[in-house]
Every structure is written in structure tokens, then in C-alpha cells.
PDB file of C-alpha atoms and ligand atoms in Angstrom:
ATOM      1  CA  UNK A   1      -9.726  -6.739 -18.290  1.00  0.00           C
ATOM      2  CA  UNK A   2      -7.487  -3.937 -17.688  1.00  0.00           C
ATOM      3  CA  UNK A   3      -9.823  -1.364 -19.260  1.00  0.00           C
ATOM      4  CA  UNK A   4     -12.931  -2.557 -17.453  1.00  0.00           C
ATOM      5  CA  UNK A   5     -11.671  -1.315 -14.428  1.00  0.00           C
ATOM      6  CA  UNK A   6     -11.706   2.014 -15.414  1.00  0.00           C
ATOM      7  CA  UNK A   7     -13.864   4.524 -13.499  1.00  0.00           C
ATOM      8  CA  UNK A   8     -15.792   1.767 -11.223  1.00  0.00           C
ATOM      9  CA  UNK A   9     -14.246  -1.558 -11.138  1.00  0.00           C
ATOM     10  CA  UNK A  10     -14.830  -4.260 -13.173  1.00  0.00           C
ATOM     11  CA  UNK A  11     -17.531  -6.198 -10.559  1.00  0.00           C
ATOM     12  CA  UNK A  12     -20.421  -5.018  -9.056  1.00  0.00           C
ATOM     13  CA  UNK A  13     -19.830  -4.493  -5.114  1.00  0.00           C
ATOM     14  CA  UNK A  14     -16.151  -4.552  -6.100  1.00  0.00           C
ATOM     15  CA  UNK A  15     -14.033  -1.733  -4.438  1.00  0.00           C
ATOM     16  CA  UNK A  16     -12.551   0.934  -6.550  1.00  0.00           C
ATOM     17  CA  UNK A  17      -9.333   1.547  -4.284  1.00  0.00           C
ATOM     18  CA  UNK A  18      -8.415  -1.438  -1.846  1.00  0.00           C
ATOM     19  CA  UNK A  19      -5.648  -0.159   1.017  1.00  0.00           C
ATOM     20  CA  UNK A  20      -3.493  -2.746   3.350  1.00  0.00           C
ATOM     21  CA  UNK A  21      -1.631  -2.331   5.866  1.00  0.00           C
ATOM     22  CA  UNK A  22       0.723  -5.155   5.331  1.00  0.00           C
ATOM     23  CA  UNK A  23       2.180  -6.362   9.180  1.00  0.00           C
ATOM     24  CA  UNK A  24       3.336  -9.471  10.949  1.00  0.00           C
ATOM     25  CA  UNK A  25       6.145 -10.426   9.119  1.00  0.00           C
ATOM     26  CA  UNK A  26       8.510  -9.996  11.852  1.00  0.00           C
ATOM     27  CA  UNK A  27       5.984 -12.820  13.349  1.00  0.00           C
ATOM     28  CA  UNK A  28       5.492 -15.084  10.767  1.00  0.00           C
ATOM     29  CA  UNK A  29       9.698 -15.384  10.900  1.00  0.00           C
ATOM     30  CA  UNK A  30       9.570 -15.771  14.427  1.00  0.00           C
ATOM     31  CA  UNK A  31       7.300 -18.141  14.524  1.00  0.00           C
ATOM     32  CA  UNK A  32       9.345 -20.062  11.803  1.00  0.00           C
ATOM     33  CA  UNK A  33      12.635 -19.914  13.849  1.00  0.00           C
ATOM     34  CA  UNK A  34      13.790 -17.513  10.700  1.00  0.00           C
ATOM     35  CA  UNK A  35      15.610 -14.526  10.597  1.00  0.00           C
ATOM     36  CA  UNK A  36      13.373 -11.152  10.300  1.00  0.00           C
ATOM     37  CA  UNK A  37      14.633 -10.666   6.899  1.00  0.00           C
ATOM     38  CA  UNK A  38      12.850 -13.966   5.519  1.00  0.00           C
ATOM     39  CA  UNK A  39       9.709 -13.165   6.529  1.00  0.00           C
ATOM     40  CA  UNK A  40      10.131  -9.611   5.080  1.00  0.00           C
ATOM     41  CA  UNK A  41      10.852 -11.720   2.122  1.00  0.00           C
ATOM     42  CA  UNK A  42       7.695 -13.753   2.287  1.00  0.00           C
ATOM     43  CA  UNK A  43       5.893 -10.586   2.497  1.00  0.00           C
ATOM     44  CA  UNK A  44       7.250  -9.134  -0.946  1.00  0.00           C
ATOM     45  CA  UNK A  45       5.689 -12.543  -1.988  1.00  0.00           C
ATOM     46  CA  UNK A  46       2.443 -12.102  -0.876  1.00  0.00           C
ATOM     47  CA  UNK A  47       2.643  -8.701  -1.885  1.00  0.00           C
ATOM     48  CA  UNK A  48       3.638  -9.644  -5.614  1.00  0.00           C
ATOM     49  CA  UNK A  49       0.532 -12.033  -5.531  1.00  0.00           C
ATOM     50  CA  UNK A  50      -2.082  -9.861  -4.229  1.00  0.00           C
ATOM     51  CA  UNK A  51      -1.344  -7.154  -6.871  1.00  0.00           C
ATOM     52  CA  UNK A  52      -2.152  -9.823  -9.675  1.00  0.00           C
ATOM     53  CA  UNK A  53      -5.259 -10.888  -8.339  1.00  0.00           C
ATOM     54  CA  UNK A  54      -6.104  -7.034  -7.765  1.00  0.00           C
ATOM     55  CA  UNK A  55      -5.553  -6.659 -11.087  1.00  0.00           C
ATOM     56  CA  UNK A  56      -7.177 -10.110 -12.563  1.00  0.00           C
ATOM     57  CA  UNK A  57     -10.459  -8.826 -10.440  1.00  0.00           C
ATOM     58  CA  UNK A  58     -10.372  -5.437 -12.232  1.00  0.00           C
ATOM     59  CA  UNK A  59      -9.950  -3.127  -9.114  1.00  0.00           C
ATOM     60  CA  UNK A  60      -8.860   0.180  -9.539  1.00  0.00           C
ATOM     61  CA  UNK A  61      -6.511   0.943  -6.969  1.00  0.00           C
ATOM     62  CA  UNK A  62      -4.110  -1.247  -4.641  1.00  0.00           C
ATOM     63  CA  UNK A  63      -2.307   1.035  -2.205  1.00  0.00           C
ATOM     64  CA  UNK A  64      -0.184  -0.957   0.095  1.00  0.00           C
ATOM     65  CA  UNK A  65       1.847   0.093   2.723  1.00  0.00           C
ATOM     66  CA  UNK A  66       5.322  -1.373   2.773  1.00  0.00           C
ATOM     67  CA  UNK A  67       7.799   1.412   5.157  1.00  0.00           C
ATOM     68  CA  UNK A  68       6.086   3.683   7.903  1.00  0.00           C
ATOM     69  CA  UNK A  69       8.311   7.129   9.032  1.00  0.00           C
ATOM     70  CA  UNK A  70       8.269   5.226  12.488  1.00  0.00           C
ATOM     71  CA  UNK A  71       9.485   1.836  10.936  1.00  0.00           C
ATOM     72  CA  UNK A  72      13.182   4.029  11.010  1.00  0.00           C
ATOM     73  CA  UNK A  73      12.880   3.011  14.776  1.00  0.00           C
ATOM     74  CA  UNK A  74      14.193  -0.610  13.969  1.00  0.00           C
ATOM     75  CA  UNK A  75      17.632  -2.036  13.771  1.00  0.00           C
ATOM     76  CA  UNK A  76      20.006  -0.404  11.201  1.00  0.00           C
ATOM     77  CA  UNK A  77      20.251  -4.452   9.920  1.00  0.00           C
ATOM     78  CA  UNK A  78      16.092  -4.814   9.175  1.00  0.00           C
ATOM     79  CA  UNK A  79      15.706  -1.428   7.820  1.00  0.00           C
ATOM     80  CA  UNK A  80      18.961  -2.462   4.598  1.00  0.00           C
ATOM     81  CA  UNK A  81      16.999  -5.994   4.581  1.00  0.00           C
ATOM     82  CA  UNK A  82      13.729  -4.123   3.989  1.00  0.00           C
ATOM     83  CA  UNK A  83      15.143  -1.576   1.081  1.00  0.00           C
ATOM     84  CA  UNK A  84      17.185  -4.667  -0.233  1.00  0.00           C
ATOM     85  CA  UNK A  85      14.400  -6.540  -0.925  1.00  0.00           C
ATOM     86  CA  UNK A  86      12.374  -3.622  -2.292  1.00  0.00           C
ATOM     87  CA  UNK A  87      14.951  -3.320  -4.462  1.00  0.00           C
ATOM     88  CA  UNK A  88      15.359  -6.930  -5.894  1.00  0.00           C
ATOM     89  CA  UNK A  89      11.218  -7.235  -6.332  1.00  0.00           C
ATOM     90  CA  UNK A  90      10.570  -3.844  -8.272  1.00  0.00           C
ATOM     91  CA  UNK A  91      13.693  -5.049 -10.546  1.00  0.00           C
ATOM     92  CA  UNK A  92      12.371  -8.231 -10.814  1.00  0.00           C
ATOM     93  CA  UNK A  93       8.904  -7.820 -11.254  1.00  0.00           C
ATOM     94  CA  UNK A  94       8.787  -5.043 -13.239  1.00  0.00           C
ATOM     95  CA  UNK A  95       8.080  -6.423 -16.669  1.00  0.00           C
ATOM     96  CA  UNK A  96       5.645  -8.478 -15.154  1.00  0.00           C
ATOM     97  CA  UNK A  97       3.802  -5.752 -13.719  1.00  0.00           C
ATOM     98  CA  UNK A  98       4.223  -4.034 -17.111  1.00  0.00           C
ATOM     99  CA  UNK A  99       2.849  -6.757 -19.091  1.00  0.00           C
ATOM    100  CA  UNK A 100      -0.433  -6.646 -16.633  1.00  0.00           C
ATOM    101  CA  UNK A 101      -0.922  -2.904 -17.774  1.00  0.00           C
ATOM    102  CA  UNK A 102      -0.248  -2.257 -13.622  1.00  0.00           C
ATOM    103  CA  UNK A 103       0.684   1.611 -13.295  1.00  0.00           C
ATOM    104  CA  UNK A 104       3.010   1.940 -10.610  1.00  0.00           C
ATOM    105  CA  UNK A 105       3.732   4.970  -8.098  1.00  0.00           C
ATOM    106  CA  UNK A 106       5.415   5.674  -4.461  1.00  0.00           C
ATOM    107  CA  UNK A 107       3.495   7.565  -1.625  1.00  0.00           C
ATOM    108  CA  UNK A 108       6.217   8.882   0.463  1.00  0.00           C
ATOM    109  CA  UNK A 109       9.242  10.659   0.995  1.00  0.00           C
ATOM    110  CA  UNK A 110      12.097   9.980  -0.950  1.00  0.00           C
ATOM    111  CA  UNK A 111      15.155  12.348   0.577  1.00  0.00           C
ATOM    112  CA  UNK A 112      16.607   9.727   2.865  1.00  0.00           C
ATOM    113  CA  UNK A 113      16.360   6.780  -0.003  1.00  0.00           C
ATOM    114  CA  UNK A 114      19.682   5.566  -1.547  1.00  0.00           C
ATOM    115  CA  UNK A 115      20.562   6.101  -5.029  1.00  0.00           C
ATOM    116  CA  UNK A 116      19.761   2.569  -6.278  1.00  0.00           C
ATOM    117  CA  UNK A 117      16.638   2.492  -3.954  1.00  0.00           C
ATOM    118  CA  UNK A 118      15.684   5.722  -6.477  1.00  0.00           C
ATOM    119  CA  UNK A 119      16.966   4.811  -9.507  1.00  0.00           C
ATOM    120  CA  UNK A 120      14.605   1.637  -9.410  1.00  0.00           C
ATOM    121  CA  UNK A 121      11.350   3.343  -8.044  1.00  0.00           C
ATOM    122  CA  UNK A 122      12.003   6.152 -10.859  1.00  0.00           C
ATOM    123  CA  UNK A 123      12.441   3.279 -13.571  1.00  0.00           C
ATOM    124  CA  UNK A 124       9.418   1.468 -12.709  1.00  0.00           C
ATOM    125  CA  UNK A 125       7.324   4.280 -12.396  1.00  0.00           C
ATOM    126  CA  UNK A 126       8.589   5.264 -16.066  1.00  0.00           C
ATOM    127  CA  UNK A 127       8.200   2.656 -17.740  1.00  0.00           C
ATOM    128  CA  UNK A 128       4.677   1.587 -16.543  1.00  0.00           C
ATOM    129  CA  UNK A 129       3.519   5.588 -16.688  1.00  0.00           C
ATOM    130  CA  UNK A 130       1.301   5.102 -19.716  1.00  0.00           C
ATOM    131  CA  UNK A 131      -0.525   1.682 -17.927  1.00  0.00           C
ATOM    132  CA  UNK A 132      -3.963   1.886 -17.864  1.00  0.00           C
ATOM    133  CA  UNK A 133      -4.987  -0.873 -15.146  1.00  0.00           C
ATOM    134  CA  UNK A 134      -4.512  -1.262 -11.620  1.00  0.00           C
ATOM    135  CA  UNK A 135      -2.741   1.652 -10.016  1.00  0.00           C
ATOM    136  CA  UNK A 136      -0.271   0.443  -7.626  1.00  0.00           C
ATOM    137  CA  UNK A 137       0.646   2.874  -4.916  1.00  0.00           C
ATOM    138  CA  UNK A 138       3.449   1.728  -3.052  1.00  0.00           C
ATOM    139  CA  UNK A 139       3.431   3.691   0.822  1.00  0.00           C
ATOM    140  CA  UNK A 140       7.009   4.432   1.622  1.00  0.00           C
ATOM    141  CA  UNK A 141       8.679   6.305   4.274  1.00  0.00           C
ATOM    142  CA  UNK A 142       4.868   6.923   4.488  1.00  0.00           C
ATOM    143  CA  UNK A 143       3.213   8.274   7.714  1.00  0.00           C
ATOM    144  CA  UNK A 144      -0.134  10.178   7.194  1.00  0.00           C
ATOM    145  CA  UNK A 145       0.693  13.040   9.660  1.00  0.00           C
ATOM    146  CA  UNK A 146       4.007  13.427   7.828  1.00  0.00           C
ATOM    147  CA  UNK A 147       1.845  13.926   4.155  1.00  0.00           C
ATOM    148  CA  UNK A 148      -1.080  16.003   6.189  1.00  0.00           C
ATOM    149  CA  UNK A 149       1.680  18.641   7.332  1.00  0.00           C
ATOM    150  CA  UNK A 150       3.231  18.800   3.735  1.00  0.00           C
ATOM    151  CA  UNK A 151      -0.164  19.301   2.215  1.00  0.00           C
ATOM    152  CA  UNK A 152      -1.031  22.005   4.776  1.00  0.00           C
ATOM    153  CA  UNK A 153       2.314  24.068   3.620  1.00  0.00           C
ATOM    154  CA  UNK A 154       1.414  23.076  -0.067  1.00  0.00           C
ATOM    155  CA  UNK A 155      -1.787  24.587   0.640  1.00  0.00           C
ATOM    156  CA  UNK A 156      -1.271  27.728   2.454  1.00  0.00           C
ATOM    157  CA  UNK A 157       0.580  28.392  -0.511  1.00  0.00           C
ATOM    158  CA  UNK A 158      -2.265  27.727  -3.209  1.00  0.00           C
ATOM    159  CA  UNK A 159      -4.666  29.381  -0.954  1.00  0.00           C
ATOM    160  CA  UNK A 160      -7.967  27.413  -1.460  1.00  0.00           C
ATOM    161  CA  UNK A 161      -9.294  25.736   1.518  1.00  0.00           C
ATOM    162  CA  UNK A 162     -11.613  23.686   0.734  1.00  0.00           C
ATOM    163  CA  UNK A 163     -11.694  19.525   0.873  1.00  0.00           C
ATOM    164  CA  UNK A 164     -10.967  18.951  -2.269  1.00  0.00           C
ATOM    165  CA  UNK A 165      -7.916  21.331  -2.509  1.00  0.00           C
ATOM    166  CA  UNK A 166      -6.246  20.019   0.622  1.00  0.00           C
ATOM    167  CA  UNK A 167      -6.477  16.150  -0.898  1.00  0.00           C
ATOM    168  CA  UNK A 168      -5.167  17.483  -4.159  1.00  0.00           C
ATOM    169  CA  UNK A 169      -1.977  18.176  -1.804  1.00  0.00           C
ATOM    170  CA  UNK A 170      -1.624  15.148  -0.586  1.00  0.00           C
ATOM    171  CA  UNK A 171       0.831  12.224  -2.144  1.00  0.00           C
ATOM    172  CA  UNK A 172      -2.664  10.685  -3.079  1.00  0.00           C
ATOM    173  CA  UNK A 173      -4.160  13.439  -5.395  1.00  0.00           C
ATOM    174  CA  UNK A 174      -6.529  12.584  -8.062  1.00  0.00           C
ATOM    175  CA  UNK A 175      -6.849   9.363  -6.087  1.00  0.00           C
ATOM    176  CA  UNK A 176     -10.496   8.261  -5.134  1.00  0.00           C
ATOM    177  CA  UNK A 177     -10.384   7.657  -1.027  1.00  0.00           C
ATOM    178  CA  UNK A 178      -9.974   4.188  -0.143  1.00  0.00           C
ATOM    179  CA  UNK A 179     -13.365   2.172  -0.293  1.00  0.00           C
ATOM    180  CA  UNK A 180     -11.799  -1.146   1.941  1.00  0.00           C
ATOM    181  CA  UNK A 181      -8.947  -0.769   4.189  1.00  0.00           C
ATOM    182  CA  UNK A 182      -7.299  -4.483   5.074  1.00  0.00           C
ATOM    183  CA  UNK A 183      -4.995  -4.905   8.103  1.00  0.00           C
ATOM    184  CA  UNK A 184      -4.069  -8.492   8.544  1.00  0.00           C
ATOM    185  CA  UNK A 185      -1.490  -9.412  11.258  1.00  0.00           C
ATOM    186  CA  UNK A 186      -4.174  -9.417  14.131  1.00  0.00           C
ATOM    187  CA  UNK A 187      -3.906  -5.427  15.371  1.00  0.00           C
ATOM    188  CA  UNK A 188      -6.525  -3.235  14.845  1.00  0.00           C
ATOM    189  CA  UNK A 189      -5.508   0.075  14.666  1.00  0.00           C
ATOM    190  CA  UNK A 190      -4.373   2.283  11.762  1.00  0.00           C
ATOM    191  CA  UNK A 191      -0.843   3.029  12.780  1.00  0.00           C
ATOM    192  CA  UNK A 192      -0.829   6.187  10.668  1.00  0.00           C
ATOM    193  CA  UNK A 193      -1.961   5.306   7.558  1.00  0.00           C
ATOM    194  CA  UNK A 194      -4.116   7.376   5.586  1.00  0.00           C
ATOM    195  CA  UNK A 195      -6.028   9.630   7.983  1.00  0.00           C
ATOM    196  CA  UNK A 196      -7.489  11.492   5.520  1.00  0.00           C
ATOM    197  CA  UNK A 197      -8.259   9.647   3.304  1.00  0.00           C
ATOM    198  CA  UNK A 198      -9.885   6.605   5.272  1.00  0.00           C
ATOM    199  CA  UNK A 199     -12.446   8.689   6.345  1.00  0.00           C
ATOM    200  CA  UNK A 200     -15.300   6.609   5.489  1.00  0.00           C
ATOM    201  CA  UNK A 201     -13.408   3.755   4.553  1.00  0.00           C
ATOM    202  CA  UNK A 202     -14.708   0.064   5.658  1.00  0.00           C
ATOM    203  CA  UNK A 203     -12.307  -1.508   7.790  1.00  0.00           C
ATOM    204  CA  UNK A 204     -11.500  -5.332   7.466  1.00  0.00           C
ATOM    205  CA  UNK A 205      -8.967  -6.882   9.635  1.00  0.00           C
ATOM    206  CA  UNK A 206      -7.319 -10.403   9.569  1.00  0.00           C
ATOM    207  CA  UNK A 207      -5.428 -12.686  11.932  1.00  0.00           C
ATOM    208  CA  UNK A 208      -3.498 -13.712   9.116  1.00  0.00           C
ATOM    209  CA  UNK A 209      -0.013 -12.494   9.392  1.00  0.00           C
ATOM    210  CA  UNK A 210       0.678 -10.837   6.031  1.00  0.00           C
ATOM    211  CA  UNK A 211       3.307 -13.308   4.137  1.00  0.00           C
ATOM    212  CA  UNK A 212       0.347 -15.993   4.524  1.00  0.00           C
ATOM    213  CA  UNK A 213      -2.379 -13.540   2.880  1.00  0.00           C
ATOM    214  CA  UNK A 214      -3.195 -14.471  -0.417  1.00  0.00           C
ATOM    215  CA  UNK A 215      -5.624 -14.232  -3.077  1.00  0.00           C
ATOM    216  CA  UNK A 216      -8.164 -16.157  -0.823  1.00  0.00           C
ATOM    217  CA  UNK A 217      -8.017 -13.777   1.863  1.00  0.00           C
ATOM    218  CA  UNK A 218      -8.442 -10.931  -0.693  1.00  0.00           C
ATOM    219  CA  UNK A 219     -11.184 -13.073  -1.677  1.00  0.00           C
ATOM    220  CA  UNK A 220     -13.184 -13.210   1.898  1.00  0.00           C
ATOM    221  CA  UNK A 221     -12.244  -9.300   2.446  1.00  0.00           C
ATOM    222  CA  UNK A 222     -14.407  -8.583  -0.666  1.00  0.00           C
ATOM    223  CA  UNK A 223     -16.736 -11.049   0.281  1.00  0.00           C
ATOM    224  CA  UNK A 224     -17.100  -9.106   3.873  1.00  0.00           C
ATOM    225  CA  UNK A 225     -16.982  -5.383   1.920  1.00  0.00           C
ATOM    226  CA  UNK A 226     -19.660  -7.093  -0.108  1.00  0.00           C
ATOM    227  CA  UNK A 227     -22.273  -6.653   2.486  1.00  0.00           C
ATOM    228  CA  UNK A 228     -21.175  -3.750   3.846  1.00  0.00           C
ATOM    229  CA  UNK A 229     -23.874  -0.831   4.038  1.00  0.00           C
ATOM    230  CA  UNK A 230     -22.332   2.548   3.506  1.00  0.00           C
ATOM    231  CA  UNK A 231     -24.048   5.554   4.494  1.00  0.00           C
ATOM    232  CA  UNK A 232     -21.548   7.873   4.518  1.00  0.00           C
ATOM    233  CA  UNK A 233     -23.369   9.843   7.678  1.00  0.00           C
ATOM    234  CA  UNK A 234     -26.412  10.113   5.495  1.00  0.00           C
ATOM    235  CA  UNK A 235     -29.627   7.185   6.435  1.00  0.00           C
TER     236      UNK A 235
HETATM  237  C1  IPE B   1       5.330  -5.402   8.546  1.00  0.00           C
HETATM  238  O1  IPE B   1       5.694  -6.482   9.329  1.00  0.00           O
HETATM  239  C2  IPE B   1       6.472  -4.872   7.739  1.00  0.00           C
HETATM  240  C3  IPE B   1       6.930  -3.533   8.146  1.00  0.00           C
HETATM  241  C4  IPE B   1       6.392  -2.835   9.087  1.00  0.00           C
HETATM  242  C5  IPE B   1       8.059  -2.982   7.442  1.00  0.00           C
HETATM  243  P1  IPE B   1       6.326  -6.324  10.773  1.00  0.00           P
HETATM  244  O2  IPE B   1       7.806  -6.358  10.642  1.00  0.00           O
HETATM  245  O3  IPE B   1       5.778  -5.143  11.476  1.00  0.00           O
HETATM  246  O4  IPE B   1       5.816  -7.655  11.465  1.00  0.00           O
HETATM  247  P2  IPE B   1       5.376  -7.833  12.967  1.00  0.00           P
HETATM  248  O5  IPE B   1       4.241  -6.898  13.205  1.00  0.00           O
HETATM  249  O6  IPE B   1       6.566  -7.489  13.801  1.00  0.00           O
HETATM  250  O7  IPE B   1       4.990  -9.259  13.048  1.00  0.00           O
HETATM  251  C1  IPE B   2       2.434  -0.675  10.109  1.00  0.00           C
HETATM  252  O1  IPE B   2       2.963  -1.761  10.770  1.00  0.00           O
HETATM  253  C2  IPE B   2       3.390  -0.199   9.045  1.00  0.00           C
HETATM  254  C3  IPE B   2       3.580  -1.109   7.928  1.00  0.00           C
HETATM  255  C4  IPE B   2       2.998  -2.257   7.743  1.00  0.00           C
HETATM  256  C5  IPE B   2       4.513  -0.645   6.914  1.00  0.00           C
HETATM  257  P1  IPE B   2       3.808  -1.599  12.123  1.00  0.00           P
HETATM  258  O2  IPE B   2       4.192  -2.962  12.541  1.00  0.00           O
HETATM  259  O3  IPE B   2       4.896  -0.625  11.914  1.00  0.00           O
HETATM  260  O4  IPE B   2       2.725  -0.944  13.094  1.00  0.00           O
HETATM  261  P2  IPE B   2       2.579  -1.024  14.654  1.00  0.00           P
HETATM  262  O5  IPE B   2       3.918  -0.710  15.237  1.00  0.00           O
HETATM  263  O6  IPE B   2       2.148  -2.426  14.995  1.00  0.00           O
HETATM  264  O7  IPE B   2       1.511  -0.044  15.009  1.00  0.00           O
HETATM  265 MG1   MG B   3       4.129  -4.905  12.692  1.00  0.00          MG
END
């Protein structure tokens, strides 16, 4: 399965990079009458089940984003509960993720995580280096203007200007651009996530709130991207 999805996908109209934007936790918890932190737990659940089914269709690329540079903004309290559970799922579901031949990485900046925070983003991305299935890029202390204005000192270094060189600067090099960009929660705007590289991405958004997405709403955002036409400003 794994090795179908090499270079293309393993399904014909199936997207080789799927992007989400995964919001309305705090909702889904409100709604509940539950602390914050539960739905933020609900949402490591739903994220946990949308990477196997990315990786039972065969798609290339799953990058989710999980912590925003404006997501600091929030109580001292949510921010712990967020890295907390970040912690306890990549410990807990790494073998898991290993066994699926999932390669994991982390779009972001690391400088202001803790040492444990680290040491478990560094050991997952070890041990499932050599995967060769769905790459899992995990957006924290992610914000696209933030990676834009690193890659333009990277590349006024290196010199080239071109397209290509400036993407190889960003935290997504050697990435293919998202094809289908997913924003469940009912907004519908980017909130600074991957300017660049959404270009000419198709755009499907959900009134789900994220800890209720699920394979079956994965399922209809295919469906949708299914039909899409893409011209890519040509006819
Ligand atoms: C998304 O859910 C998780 C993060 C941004 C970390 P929210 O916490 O933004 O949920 P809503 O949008 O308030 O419902
Ligand atoms: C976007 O959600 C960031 C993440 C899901 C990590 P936000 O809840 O932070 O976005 P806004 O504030 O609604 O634009
Ligand atoms: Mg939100």
C-alpha cells in the first residue's frame, strides 16, 4: 500500500499532498460544557485517525496544522494543555505510525519548545526517517509569513531567485504544493497557513468542528476534490 503511493498516489483523482487546518476545538468543548483542554484532546483523536486513513488511501502527503505563531496569544494554561498533549500522542503513537511506514516531520520553529516537547519530535522523526509512506508534516509554531521571511534570508544568501529556489527554503522543501487544502470548523479563511505554497491549491471547507472530522469527512473532501477542474491559469 505504502509503496503505491509513491510519486502520484495510489487512486486516480486522489491528491498527492492533502493540508488541514485543524480548528474548532475550543468549540466542540464548549459546546460540551468541557474544559478547552478536552476538546484539544478530541482533536489529537481525530488527528490520529485521519493520518491512518491518509495512509490506508495511499496519499502522499498529510500536512496538518496543529500550533500557529499567533496561537501564543492564548492563556499560558491552553498553550501547556496543547504541548502536553502533543507530547503524550507522538509518544504514544509512535510505533503505530512506524508500523504504517508513516514518515514523520515538524514544519515550524522549534527555539521556544521545551526539552521534552524536543526530545519527542526528534525521536519520532528518527525513528520513522527511513518510512517510505505517508509523509506526515506536523505545522508547529507554524505561521507562513514567519517561514516566507526565513526563506527570504536563506535565500539572499544562496543567491538564486527563482521559484523553485525560494520553496527549496522553505520548511516544506522537496515537498510537492498542496493539491486540497481542508479547513473544517466553519471559517473560511487561511489564517496563515501556507501562502506559498497553496497557490493553486483547491480549497474545501467544513462545518464540522475538527474533533468530529473523521475518515468520512476525508471521504466527501476527496469526493468534492474529485470533480474539481484545475487549470492552473491555463484553459
Ligand atoms: C484549533 O482549535 C486548535 C488550535 C488552534 C491550537 P481552536 O482552539 O482554535 O478551536 P476554536 O476555533 O476556538 O473552536
Ligand atoms: C488556525 O486556527 C490555526 C490552527 C488550527 C493551528 P485558529 O483558530 O488559530 O485561527 P483563527 O484565529 O480562527 O483565524
Ligand atoms: Mg480556532
Amino acid at each position: 500500500m505504502a509503496a503505491a503511493s509513491v510519486g502520484g498516489g495510489g487512486r486516480e483523482g486522489l491528491p498527492e499532498h492533502i493540508a488541514i487546518i485543524m480548528d474548532g476545538n475550543g468549540r466542540w468543548a464548549e459546546r460540551r460544557g468541557l474544559p478547552k483542554y478536552k476538546g484539544h484532546e478530541a482533536g489529537m483523536d481525530a488527528m490520529i485517525k485521519v493520518v491512518r486513513h491518509a495512509s490506508d488511501l495511499g496519499v502522499g502527503h498529510l500536512t496538518v496544522y496543529a500550533f500557529s505563531t499567533e496561537n501564543w496569544k492564548r492563556s499560558e494554561d491552553e498553550v501547556k494543555g496543547i504541548f502536553q498533549l502533543l507530547l503524550i500522542y507522538v509518544s504514544r503513537e509512535l510505533e503505530e505510525l512506524h508500523r504504517n511506514n508513516v514518515k514523520v516531520d515538524v514544519f515550524g520553529d522549534w527555539e521556544p519548545f521545551s526539552k521534552p516537547v524536543r526530545d519527542a519530535l526528534n525521536k519520532t522523526i528518527k525513528r520513522t526517517e527511513g518510512n517510505t509512506g505517508l509523509r506526515f508534516h506536523i505545522c508547529l509554531n507554524y505561521g507562513s509569513r514567519a517561514e516566507i521571511l526565513r526563506a527570504a534570508e536563506k535565500m539572499a544568501s544562496a543567491g538564486a531567485y527563482t521559484e523553485e529556489g525560494f520553496s527549496a527554503c522553505l520548511y516544506s522543501a522537496g515537498v510537492p504544493d498542496p493539491d486540497l487544502l481542508i479547513r473544517p470548523g466553519g471559517e473560511k479563511r487561511i489564517s496563515n497557513f501556507l501562502l506559498w505554497q497553496a497557490a493553486y491549491s483547491e480549497l474545501v471547507f467544513s462545518d464540522a468542528l475538527w474533533p468530529d472530522y473523521g475518515p468520512a469527512e476525508l471521504d466527501e473532501a476527496l469526493a468534492e476534490y474529485a470533480v474539481r477542474k484545475r487549470r492552473f491559469g491555463g484553459r
